[in-house]
Short mmCIF file of C-alpha atoms and ligand atoms in Angstrom, two decimals:
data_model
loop_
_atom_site.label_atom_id
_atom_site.label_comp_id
_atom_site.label_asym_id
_atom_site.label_seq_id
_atom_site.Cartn_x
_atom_site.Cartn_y
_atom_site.Cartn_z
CA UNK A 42 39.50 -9.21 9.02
CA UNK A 43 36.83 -6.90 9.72
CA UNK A 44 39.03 -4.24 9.93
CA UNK A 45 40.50 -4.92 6.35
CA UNK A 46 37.26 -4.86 4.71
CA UNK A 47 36.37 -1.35 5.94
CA UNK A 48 39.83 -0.38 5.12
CA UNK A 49 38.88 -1.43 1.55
CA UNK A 50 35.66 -0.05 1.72
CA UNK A 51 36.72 3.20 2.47
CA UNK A 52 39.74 3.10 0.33
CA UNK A 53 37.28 3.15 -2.67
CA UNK A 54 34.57 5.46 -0.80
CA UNK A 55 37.30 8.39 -0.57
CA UNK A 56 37.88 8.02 -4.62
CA UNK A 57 34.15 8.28 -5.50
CA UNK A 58 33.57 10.62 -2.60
CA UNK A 59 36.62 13.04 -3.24
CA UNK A 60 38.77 13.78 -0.30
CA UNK A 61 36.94 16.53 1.42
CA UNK A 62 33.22 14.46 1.88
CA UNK A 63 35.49 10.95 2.67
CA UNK A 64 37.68 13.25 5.66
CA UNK A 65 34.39 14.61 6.81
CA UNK A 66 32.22 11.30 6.93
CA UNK A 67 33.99 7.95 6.29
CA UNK A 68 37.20 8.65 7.98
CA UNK A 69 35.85 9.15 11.68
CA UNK A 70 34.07 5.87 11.07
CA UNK A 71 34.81 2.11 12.37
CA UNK A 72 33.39 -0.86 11.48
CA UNK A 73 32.90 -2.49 14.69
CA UNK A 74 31.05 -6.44 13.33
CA UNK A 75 28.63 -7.62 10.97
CA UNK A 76 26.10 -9.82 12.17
CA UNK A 77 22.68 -10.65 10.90
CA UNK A 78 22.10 -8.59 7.83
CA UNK A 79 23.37 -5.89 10.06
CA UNK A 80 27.10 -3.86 9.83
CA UNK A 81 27.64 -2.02 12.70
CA UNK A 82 29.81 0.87 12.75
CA UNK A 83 31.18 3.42 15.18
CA UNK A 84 30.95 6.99 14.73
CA UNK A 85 32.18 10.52 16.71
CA UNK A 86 28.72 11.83 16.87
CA UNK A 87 24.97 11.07 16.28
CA UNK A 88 25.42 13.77 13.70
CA UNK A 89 27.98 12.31 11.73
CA UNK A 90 25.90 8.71 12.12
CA UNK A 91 22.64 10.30 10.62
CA UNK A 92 24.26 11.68 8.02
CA UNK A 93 26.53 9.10 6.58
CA UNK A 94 23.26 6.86 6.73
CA UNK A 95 21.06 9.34 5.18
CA UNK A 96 23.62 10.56 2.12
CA UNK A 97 25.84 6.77 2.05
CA UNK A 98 24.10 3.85 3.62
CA UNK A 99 23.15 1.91 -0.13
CA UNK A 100 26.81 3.08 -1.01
CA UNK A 101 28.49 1.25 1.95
CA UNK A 102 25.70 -1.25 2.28
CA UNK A 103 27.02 -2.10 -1.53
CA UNK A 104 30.54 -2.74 -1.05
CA UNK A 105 30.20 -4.59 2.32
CA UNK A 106 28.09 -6.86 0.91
CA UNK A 107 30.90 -8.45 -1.60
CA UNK A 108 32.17 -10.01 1.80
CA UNK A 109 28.86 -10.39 3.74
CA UNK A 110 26.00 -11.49 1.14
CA UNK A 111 23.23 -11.30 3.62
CA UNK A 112 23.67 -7.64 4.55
CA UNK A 113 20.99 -5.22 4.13
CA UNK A 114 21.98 -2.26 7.07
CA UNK A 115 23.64 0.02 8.54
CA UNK A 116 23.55 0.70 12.56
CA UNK A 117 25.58 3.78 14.15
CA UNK A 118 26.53 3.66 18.03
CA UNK A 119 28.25 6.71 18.83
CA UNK A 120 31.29 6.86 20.99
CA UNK A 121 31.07 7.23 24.74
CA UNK A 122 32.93 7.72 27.81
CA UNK A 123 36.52 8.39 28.36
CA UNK A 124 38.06 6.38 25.52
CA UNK A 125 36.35 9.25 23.21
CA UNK A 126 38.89 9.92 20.19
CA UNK A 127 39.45 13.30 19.33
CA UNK A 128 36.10 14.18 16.80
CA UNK A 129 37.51 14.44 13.61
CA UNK A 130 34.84 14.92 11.64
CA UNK A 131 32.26 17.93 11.93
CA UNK A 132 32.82 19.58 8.80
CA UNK A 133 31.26 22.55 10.09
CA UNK A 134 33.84 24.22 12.58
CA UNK A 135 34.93 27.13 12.83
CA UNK A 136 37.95 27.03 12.27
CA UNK A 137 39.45 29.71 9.73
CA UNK A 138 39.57 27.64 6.29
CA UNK A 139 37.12 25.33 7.10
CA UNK A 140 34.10 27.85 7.08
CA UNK A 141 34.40 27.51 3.41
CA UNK A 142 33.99 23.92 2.66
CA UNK A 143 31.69 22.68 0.41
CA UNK A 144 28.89 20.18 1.84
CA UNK A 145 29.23 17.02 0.59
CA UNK A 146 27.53 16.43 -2.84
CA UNK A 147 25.66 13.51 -3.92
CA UNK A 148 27.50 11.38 -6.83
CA UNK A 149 24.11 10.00 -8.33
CA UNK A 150 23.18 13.77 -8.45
CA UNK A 151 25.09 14.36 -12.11
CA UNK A 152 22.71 15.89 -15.48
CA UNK A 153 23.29 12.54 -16.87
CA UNK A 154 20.85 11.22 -14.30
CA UNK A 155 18.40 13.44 -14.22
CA UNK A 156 15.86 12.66 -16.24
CA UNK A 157 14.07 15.28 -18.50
CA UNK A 158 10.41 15.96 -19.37
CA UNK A 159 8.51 18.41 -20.50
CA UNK A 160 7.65 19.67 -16.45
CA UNK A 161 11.85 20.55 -15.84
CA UNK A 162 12.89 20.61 -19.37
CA UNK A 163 13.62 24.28 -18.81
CA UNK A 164 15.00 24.32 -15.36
CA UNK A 165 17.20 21.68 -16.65
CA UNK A 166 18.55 23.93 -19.49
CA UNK A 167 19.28 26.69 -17.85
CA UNK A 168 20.95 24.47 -15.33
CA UNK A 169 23.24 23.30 -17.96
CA UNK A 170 24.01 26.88 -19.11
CA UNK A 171 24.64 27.98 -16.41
CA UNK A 172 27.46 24.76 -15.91
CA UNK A 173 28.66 25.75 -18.76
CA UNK A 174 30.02 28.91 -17.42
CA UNK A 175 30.90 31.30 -20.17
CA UNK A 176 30.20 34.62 -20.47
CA UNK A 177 27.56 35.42 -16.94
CA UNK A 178 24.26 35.43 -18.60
CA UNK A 179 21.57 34.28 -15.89
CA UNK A 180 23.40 35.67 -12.92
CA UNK A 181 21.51 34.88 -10.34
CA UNK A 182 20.01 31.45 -11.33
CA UNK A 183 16.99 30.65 -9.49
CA UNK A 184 15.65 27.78 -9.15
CA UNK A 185 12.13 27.14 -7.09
CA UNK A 186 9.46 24.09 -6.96
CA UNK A 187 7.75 21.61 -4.79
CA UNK A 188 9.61 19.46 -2.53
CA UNK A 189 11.11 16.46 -4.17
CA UNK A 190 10.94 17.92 -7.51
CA UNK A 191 15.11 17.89 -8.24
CA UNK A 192 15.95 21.50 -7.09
CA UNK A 193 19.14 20.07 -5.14
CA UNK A 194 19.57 17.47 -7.66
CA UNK A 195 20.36 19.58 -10.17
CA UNK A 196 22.19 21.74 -8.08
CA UNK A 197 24.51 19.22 -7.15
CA UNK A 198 24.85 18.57 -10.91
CA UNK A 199 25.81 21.67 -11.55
CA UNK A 200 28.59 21.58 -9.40
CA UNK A 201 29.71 18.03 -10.09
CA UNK A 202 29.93 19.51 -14.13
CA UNK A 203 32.13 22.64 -12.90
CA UNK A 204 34.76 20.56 -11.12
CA UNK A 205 35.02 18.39 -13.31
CA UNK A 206 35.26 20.94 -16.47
CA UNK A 207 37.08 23.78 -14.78
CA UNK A 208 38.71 22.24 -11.41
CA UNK A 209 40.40 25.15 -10.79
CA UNK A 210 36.95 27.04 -9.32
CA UNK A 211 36.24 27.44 -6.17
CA UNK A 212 32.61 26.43 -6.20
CA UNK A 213 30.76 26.56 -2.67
CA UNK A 214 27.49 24.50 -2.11
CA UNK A 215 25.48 24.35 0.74
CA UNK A 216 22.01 24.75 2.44
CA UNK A 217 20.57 28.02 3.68
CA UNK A 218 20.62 26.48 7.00
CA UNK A 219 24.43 25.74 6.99
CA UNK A 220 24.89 29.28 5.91
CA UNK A 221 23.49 30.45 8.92
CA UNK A 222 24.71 27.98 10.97
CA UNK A 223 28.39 28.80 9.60
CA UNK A 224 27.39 32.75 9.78
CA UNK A 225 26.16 32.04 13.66
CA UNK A 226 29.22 30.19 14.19
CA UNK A 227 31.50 32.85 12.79
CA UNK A 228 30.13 35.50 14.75
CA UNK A 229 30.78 33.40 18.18
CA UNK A 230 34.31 32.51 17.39
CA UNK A 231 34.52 36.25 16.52
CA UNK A 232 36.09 35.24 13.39
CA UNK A 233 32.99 37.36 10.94
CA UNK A 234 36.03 38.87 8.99
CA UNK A 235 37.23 35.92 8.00
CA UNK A 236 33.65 34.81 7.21
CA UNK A 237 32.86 37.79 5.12
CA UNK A 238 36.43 37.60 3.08
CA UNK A 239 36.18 33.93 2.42
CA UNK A 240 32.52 33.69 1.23
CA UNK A 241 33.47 36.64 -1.03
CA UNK A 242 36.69 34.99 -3.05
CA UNK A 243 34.76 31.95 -4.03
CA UNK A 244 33.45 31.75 -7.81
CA UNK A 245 30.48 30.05 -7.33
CA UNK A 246 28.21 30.16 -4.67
CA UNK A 247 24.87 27.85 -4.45
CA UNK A 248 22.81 27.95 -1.71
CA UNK A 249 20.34 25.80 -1.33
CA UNK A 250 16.34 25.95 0.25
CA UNK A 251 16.86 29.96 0.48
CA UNK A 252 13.03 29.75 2.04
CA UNK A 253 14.75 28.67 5.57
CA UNK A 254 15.92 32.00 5.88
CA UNK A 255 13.37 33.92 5.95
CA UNK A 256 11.99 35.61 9.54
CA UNK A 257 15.69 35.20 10.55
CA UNK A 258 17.05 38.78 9.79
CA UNK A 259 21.08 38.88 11.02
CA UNK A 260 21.31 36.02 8.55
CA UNK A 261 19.40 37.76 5.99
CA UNK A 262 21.30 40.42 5.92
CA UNK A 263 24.37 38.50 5.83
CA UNK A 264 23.52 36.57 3.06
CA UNK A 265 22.25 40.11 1.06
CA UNK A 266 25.68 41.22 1.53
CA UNK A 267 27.54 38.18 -0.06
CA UNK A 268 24.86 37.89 -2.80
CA UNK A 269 25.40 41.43 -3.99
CA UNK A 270 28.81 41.57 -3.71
CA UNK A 271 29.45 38.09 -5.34
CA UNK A 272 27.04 39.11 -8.31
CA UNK A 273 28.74 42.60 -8.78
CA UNK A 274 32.18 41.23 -9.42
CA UNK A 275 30.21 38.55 -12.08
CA UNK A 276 30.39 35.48 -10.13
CA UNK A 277 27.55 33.11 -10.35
CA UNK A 278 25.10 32.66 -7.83
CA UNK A 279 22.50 30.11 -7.47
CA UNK A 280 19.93 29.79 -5.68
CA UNK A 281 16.71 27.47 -5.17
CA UNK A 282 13.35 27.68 -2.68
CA UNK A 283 10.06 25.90 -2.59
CA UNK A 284 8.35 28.72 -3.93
CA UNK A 285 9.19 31.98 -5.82
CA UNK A 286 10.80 35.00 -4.73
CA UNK A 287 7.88 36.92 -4.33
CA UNK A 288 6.19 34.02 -2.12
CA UNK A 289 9.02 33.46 0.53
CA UNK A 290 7.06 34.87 3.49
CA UNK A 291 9.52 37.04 5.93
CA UNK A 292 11.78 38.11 3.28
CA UNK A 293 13.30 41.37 2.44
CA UNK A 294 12.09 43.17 -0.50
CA UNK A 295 15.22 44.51 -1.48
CA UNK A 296 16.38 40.84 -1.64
CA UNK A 297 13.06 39.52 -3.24
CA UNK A 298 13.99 41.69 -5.97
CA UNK A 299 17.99 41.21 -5.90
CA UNK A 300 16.85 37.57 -7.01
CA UNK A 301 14.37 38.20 -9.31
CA UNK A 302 17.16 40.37 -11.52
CA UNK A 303 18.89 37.14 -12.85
CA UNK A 304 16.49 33.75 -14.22
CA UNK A 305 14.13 32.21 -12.40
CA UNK A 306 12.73 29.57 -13.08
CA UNK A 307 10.14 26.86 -11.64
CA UNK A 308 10.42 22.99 -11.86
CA UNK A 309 6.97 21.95 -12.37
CA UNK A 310 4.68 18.86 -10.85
CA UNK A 311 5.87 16.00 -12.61
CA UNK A 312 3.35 14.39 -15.22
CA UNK A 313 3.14 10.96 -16.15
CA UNK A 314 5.51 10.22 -18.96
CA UNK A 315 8.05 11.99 -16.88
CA UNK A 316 7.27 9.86 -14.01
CA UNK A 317 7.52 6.51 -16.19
CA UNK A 318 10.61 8.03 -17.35
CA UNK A 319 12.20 8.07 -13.83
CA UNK A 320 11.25 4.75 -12.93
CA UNK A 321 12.67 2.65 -15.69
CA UNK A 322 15.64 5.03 -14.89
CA UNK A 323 16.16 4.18 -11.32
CA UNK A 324 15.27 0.81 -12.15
CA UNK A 325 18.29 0.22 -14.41
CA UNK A 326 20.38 1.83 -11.63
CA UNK A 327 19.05 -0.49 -8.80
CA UNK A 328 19.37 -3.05 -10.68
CA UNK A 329 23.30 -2.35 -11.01
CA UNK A 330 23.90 -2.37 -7.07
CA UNK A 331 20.97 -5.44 -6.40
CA UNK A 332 21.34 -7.88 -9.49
CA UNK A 333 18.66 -7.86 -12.08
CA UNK A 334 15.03 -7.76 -10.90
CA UNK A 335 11.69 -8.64 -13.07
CA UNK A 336 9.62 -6.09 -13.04
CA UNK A 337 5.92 -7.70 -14.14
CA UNK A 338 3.55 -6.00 -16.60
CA UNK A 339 2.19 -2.74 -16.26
CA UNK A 340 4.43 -2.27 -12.24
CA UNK A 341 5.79 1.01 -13.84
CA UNK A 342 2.70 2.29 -15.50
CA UNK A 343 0.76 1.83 -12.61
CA UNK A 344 3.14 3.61 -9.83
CA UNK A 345 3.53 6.31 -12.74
CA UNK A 346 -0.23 6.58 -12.01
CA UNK A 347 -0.70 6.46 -8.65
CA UNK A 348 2.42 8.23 -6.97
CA UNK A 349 1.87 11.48 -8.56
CA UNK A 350 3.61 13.60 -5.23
CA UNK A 351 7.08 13.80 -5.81
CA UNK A 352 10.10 12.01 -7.04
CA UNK A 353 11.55 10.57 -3.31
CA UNK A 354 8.42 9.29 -3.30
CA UNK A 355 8.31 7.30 -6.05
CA UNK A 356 12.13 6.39 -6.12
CA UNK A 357 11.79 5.35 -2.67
CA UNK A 358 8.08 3.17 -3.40
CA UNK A 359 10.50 1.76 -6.34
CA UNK A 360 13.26 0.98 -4.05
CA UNK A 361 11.01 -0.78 -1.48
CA UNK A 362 9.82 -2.90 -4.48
CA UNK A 363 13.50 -3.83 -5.42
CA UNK A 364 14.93 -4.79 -1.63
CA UNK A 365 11.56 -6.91 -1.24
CA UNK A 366 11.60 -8.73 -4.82
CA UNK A 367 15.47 -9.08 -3.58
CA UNK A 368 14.95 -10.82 -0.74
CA UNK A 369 12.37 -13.04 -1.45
CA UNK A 370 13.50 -13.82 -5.05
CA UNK A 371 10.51 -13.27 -7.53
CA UNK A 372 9.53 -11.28 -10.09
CA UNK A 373 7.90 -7.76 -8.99
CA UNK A 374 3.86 -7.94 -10.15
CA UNK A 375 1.41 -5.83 -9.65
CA UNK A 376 -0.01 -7.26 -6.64
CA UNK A 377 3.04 -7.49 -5.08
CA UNK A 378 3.39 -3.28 -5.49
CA UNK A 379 -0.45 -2.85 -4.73
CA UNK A 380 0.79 -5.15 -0.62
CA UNK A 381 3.51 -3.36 -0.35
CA UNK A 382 3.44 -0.18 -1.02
CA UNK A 383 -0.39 -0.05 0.07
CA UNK A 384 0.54 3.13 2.78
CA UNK A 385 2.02 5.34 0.06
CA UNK A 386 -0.76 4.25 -2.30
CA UNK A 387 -3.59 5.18 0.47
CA UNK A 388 -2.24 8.38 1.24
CA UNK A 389 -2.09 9.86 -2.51
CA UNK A 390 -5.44 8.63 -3.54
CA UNK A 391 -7.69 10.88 -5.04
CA UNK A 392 -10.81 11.44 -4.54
CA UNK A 393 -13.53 10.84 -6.86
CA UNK A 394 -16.99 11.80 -7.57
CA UNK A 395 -20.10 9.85 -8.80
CA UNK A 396 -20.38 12.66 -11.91
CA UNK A 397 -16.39 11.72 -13.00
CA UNK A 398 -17.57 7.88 -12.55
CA UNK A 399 -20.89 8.49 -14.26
CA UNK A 400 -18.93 10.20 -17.15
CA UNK A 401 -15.62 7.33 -17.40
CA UNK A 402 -18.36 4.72 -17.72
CA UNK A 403 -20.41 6.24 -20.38
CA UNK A 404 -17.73 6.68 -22.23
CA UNK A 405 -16.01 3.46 -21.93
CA UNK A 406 -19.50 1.86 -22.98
CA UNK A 407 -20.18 4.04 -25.73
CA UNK A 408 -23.54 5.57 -24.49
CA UNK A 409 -24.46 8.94 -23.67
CA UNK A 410 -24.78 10.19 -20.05
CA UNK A 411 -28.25 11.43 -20.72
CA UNK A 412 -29.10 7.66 -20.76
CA UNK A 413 -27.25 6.55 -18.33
CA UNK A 414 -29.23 9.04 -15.70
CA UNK A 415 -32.44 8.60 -17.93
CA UNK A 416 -35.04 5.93 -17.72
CA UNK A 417 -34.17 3.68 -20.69
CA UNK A 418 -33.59 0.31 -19.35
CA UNK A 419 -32.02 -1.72 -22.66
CA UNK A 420 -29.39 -4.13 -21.35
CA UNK A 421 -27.16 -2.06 -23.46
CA UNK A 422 -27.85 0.74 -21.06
CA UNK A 423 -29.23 -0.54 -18.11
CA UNK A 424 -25.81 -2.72 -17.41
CA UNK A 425 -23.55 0.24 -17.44
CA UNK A 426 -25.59 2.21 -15.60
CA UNK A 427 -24.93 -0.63 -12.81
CA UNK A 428 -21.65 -0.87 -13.06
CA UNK A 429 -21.50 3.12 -12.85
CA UNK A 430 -23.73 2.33 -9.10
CA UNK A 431 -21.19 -0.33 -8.17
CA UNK A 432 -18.50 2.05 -8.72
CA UNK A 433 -19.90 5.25 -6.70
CA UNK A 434 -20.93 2.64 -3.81
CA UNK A 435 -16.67 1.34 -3.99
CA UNK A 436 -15.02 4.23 -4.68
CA UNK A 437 -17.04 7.07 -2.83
CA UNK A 438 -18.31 7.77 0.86
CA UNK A 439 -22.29 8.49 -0.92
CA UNK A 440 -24.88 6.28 0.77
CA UNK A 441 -27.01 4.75 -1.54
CA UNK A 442 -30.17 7.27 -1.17
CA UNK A 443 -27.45 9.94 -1.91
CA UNK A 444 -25.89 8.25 -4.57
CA UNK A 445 -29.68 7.19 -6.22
CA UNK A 446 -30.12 11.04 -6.04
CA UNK A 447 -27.41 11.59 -8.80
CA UNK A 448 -28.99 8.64 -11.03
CA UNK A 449 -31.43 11.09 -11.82
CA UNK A 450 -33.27 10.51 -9.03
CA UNK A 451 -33.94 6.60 -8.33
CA UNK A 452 -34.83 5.31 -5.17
CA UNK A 453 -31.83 3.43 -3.05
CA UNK A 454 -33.25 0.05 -3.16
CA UNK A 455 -32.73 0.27 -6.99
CA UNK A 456 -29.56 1.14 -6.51
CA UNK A 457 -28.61 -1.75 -4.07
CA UNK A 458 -29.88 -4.10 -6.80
CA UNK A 459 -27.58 -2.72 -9.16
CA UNK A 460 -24.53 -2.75 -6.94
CA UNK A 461 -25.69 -6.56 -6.16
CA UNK A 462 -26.29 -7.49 -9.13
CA UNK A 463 -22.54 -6.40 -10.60
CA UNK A 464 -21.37 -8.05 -7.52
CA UNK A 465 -22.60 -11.51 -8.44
CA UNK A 466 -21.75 -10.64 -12.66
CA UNK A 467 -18.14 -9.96 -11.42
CA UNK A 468 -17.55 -13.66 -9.82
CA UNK A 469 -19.04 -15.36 -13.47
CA UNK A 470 -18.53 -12.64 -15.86
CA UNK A 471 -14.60 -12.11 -16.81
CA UNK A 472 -15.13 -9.12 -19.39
CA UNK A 473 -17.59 -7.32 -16.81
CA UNK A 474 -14.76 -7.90 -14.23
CA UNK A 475 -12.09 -7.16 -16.45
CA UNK A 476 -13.97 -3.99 -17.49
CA UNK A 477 -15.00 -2.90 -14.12
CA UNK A 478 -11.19 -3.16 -12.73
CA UNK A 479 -9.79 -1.05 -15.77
CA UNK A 480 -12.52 1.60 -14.86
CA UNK A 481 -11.25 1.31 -11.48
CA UNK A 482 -7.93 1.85 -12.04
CA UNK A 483 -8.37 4.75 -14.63
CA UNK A 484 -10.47 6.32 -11.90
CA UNK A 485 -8.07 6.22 -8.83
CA UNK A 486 -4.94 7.49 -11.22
P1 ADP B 112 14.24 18.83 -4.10
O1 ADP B 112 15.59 19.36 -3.77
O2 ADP B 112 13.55 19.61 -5.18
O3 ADP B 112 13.34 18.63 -2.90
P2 ADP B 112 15.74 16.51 -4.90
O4 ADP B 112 16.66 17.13 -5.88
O5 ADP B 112 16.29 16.18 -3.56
O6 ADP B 112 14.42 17.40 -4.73
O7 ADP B 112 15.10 15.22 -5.57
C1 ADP B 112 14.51 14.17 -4.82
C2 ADP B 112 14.91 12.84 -5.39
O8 ADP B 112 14.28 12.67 -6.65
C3 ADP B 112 16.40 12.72 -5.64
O9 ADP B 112 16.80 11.42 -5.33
C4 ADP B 112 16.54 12.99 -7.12
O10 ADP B 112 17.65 12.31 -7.67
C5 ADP B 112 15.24 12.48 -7.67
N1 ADP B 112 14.80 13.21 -8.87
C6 ADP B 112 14.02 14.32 -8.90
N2 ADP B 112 13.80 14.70 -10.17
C7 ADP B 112 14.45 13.82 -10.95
C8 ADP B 112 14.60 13.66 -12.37
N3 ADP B 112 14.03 14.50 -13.23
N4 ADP B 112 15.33 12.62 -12.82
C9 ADP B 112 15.90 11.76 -11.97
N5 ADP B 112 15.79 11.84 -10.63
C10 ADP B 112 15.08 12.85 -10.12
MG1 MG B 113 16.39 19.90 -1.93
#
C-alpha cells in the first residue's frame, strides 16, 4: 500500500525532475509510514535527507497528500547498521563521467516565474539573451546582488530555457562550492585529467556564488583555467556573486578582470511594486498545490511594506500565511499576518526618528512644521502636535524630556499630557484612531 503510493509518487517525480536529479535524490529513497501529518521516509545519507527536504519537500508533501489529506511533513531517518544498501545516490563521486553532472535544478526556477520590475529588469534581459544563445555576445555573463535577490533563480532559468530549446547542449550548473568540492575530489582519486578534459567539452558552464572561492587558491586557479579556456573557444560562461568583481575579497586580479571582460550586471534591492508583484505571484502558485486561500484587504500591501530584505523572505512569510490559513480554515487578515509573522516583522523594522514623525504628521494634517514645534496652540494645531508626541513616545526609545527637547523645547510634563491625552481620544475618537494607525503604519514601512 504504502509502498505503491511512493512508487507513484516517484513515478511522476522522475518526469518533472528529469532522470539525472530523480537517480540522484528520489530513487535512494523509501517511504517507510505515514502517521500524523507526518511521511516518513528512508534515505542513504543525512546528505541526501537534507537535500531532498530542502529542494523537494512541498513537491512530495503535494502528491502524498492525494492519499493522506492530513499530511503536512517530511521526516528523514538515515540508514544504519549492517542491512545498509549500497548508497546509490551521492551525485558527487568521483567517478569518471559523473564529475560532470549537472546539480539538480529547481523546476519553479523557469523566466516565466520570475517576476520583473524595474530593480532586475535588466539582469533579467540579459539573462534571456544570453538563453537565447546565438551569436556569443555577453560572454562572460555576470550576474551579482544581495542574497535572496534571484541570482540562482535565474540561473536555473537559464538553463531550464537551453534544454529545452537546444537539448543537444551540454550545459553544466553548479555552485562554486561543488566545483571545488568536485576539483578536490578529482585531485584525490588522481583522476585531474579527466577533470580538466570534461569541464572543458561542455557548452555551457554556470557556476554559481563565485564569492565562495575566494582565499582558496588551488581552486582558484583551477577554475581560471576552465574559465579562459571555455571563453576562448566561445562557449558561454556564467557566473553570479553577492557582490561585484572588484569586491570579492581574496580574489585574483587577473580573474577580477577575466570577469569583468563580458556583462555584468547587478540585481538590485527590490522596491515595493516589485515586491507586491511577487506576492500575488506566489500566491496564485500556492494556491495551486493548497486549494484557494482568502487573502483579506491590504495582507499583500502591507508585507510589500514591511519585508523589504529579500525575496525568501517574503515568499517564505507568504508561505507561513498560506499553511496556517490552511489549517485552520479562514480567510488570511491582517491581524492574522501582523501574529504570525510578528518575528520576521520585528527583525526588519526600521527605525524612526521624532523629526521623520514630526514631518509625516504635519503633512498628513496639512500644517506646517514651524507650527507644529512653535507655540500656537489652535486645536487645529495643538491636536497634531499631540498625536506627533504620542507617536515619538510609541515608536522611539526618546524619554519624554528628550523627546520635549525636539518640540522646540517644551518641558516633559507637557509632553506626557499630550501622549495621555491621545491615549484617552484614541478609545472614543475613531478618525483620531483611524488617523493615528495609518501614520503608524506609513512610518514603520
Ligand atoms: P539568490 O540566488 O540571489 O540568493 P534566489 O534565486 O535563490 O536568490 O531567490 C530566492 C527566492 O526568491 C527563490 O525562491 C526565488 O524563486 C525567489 N525570487 C527572487 N526574485 C524573484 C522574482 N523576481 N520573481 C519571482 N521569484 C523571485
Ligand atoms: Mg543563490
Amino acid at each position: 500500500m504504502i509502498a505503491q503510493q511512493w512508487s507513484k509518487v516517484s513515478k511522476e517525480l522522475r518526469q518533472e525532475l528529469g532522470e539525472s536529479s530523480y537517480k540522484s535524490w528520489i530513487e535512494p529513497l523509501e517511504l517507510v509510514g505515514v502517521e500524523n501529518g507526518v511521511a516518513r521516509l528512508r534515505a542513504p545519507s543525512r546528505f541526501v535527507g537534507d537535500w531532498v527536504k530542502r529542494n523537494y519537500h512541498d513537491k512530495i508533501v503535494a502528491r502524498l497528500r492525494l492519499d493522506h489529506a492530513d499530511l503536512s511533513q517530511l521526516e528523514f531517518a538515515v540508514e544504519t547498521g549492517s542491512a545498509q544498501r549500497p548508497a546509490k545516490a551521492a551525485p558527487m563521486v568521483a567517478e569518471p563521467g559523473t564529475i560532470l553532472e549537472s546539480a539538480p535544478l529547481e523546476t519553479r526556477y523557469t523566466f516565466d516565474n520570475f517576476v520583473v520590475g524595474k530593480p532586475n529588469e535588466l539582469a533579467y534581459a540579459a539573462a534571456k539573451r544570453v538563453a537565447e544563445g546565438g551569436p556569443v555576445t555577453f560572454n562572460p555573463l555576470f550576474l551579482y546582488g544581495g542574497v535572496g535577490l534571484g541570482k540562482t533563480h535565474l540561473m536555473h532559468a537559464i538553463a531550464h530555457e537551453m534544454q529545452r530549446t537546444r537539448p543537444e547542449l551540454q550545459v553544466l550548473y553548479l555552485s562554486a562550492e561543488q566545483f571545488m568540492y568536485r576539483f578536490v575530489q578529482a585531485l584525490r582519486d588522481r583522476q585531474i585529467m579527466d577533470f580538466k578534459s570534461l569541464f572543458r567539452s561542455v557548452d555551457v558552464l554556470m557556476v554559481d556564488d563565485v564569492q565562495f572561492i575566494s582565499g582558496k587558491d588551488s581552486t582558484q586557479e583551477e577554475f581560471f583555467h576552465t574559465f579562459n579556456a571555455l571563453v576562448d573557444q566561445n562557449k558561454q560562461v556564467i557566473i553570479s556573486a553577492d557582490r561585484a568583481p572588484g569586491e570579492i575579497k581574496d580574489l585574483e586580479e587577473r580573474i577580477t578582470s577575466r570577469m569583468q571582460s563580458g556583462l555584468v550586471v547587478d540585481l538590485h534591492p527590490t522596491n515595493y511594486e516589485l515586491r507586491l508583484g511577487i506576492l500575488h505571484r506566489k500566491a496564485a502558485t500556492f494556491a495551486e498545490t493548497l486549494g484557494p486561500v482568502r487573502v483579506g484587504d491590504g495582507v499583500f500591501e502591507f508585507l510589500a511594506h514591511r519585508i523589504t530584505n529579500n525575496v525568501r523572505v517574503l515568499e517564505g512569510a507568504l508561505q507561513r500565511l498560506f499553511a496556517f490559513s490552511n489549517l485552520i480554515g479562514q480567510e488570511i487578515t491582517l491581524d492574522m499576518a501582523q501574529d504570525c509573522l510578528s518575528d520576521l516583522l520585528r527583525s526588519s523594522d526600521r527605525r524612526v526618528t521624532v523629526e521623520e514623525i514630526q514631518r509625516k504628521v504635519s503633512e498628513h494634517f496639512n500644517i506646517r512644521l514651524s507650527d507644529m514645534l512653535g507655540p500656537k496652540r489652535a486645536r487645529n494645531i495643538a491636536r497634531p502636535r499631540q498625536i506627533a508626541m504620542y507617536l515619538a513616545k510609541d515608536l522611539t526609545s526618546r524619554s519624554l524630556p528628550e523627546i520635549g527637547r525636539r518640540f522646540g523645547g517644551r518641558d516633559h510634563t507637557t509632553i506626557l499630557y499630550g501622549v495621555r491625552k491621545v491615549e484617552e481620544l484614541l478609545v472614543t475618537d475613531n478618525q483620531l484612531a483611524e488617523d493615528v494607525d495609518l501614520l503608524r503604519r506609513l512610518l514603520q514601512s
